[in-house]
Short mmCIF file of C-alpha atoms in Angstrom, two decimals:
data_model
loop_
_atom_site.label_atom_id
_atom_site.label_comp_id
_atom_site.label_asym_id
_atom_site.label_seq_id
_atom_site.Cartn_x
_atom_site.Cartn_y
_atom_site.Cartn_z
CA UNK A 24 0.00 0.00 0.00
CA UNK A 25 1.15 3.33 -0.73
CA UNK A 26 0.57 6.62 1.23
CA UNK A 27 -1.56 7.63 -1.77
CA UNK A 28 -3.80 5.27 -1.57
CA UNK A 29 -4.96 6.69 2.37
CA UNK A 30 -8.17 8.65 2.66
CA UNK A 31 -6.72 11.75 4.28
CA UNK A 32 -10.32 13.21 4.53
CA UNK A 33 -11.14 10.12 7.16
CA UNK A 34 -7.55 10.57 8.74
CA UNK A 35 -8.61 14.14 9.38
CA UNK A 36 -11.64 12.96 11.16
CA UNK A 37 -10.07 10.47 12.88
CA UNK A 38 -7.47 13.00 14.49
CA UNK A 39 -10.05 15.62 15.17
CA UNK A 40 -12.05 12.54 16.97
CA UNK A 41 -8.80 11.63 18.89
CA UNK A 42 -8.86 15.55 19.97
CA UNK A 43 -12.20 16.08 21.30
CA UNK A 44 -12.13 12.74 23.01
CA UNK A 45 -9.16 14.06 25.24
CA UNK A 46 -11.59 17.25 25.78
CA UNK A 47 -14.27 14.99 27.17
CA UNK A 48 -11.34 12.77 29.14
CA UNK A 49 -9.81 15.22 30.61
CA UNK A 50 -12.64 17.67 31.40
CA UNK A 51 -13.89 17.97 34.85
CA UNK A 52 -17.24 15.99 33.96
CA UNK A 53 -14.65 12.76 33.93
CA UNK A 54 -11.08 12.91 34.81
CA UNK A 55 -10.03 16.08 34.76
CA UNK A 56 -9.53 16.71 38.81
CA UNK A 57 -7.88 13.16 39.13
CA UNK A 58 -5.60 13.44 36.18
CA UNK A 59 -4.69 17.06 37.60
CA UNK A 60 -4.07 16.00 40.89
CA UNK A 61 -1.90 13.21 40.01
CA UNK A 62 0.12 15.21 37.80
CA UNK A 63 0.48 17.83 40.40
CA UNK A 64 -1.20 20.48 38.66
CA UNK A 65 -3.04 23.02 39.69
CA UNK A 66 -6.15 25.57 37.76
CA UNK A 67 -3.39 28.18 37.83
CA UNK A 68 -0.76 25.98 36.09
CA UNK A 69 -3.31 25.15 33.31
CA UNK A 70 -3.81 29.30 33.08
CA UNK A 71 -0.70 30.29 32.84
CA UNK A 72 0.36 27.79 29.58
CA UNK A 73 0.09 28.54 26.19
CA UNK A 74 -2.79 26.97 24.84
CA UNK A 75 -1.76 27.66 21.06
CA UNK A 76 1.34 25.40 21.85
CA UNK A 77 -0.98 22.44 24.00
CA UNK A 78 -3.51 22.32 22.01
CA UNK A 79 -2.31 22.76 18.24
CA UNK A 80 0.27 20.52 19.35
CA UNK A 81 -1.86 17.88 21.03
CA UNK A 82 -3.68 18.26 17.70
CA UNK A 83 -0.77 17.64 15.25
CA UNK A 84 0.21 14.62 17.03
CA UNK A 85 -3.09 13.66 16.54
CA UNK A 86 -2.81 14.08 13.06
CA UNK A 87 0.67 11.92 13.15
CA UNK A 88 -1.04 9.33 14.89
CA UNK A 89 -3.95 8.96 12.59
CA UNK A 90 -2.01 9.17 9.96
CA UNK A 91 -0.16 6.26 11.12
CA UNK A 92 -2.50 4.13 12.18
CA UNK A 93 -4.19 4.82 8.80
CA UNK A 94 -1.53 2.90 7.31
CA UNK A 95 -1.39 0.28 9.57
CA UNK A 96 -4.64 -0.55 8.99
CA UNK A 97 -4.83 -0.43 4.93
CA UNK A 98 -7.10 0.21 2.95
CA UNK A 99 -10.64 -1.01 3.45
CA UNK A 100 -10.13 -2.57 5.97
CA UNK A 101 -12.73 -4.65 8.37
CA UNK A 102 -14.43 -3.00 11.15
CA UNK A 103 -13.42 -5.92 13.72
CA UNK A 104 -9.85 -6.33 12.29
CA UNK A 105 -9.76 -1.96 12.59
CA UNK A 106 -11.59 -2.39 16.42
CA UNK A 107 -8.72 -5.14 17.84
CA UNK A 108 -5.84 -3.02 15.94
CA UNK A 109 -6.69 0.23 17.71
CA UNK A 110 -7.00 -2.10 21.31
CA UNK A 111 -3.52 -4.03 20.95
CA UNK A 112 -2.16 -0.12 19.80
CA UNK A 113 -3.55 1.42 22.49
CA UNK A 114 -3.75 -0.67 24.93
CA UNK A 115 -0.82 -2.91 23.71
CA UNK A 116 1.67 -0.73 22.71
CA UNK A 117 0.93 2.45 23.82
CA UNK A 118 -0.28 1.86 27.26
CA UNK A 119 2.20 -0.46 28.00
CA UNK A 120 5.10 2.07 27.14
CA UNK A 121 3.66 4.35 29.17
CA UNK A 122 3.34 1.94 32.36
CA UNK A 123 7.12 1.43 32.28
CA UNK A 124 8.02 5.30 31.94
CA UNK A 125 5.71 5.42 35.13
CA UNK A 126 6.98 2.73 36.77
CA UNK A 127 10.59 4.48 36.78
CA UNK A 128 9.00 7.91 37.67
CA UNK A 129 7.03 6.44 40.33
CA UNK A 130 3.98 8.11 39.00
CA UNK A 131 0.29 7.09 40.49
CA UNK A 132 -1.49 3.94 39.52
CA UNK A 133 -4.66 6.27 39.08
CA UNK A 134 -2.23 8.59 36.45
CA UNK A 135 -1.80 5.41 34.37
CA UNK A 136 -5.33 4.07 34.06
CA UNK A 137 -6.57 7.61 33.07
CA UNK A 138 -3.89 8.21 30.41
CA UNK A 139 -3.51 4.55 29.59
CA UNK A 140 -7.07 4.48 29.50
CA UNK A 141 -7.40 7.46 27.20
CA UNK A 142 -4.87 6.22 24.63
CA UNK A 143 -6.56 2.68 24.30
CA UNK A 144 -10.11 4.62 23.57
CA UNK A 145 -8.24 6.99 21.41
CA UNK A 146 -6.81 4.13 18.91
CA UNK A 147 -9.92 2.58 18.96
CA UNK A 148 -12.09 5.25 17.73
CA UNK A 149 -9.59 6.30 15.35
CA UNK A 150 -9.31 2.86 14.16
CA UNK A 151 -13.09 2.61 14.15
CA UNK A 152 -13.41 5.97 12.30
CA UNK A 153 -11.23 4.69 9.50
CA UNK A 154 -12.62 1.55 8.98
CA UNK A 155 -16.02 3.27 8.50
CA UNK A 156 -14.68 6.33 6.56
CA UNK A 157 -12.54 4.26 4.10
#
């Protein structure tokens, strides 16, 4: 398969999916306080940063992971195969990777399962986007 042959229109969507899941995961309506909490942050830390550099750059490497996981999956490809792809990313790959930077940084349990958690959903709905989209 060549990078031609991707629907950039669905990888698009599936980044911009990615980004307002993280809204919604990381908002105070679900983990927001938690998250902040174990990361040691504070409403005045998240006031004080630049939210052209978090935010366009959260959404760029949303558009590099999408874009990558676009061409792991293929083209056409089934909505199950797409669905267990996204899990063993997510959950497989990048979770995992994750655990073992926290491990060695001796962050919270709670800190993984939110952002471990968030990453799993996140290849799984772009996966599930771009199964549906290509």
């Amino acid at each position: 398969m060549s990078i031609f042959d991707l629907n950039y229109w669905a990888v698009l969507l599936a980044a911009l999916s990615s980004f307002m899941l993280g809204g919604l995961w990381y908002s105070p309506w679900l983990f927001g306080h938690v998250w902040m909490e174990c990361c040691g942050l504070t409403e005045i830390d998240l006031q004080q940063s630049d939210p052209k550099l978090i935010y366009g750059g959260a959404l760029m490497l949303a558009l590099v992971a999408a874009f990558f996981m676009a061409a792991l999956l293929g083209k056409d490809p089934l909505l199950i195969d797409s669905i267990t792809m996204g899990t063993f990313v997510g959950g497989g790959l990048v979770s995992t990777a994750l655990g073992i930077s926290y491990i060695f940084e001796q962050r919270p349990l709670k800190l993984f399962f939110i952002n471990g958690g968030y990453h799993t959903c996140q290849f799984i709905l772009m996966a599930f986007i771009l199964s549906i989209t290509g």
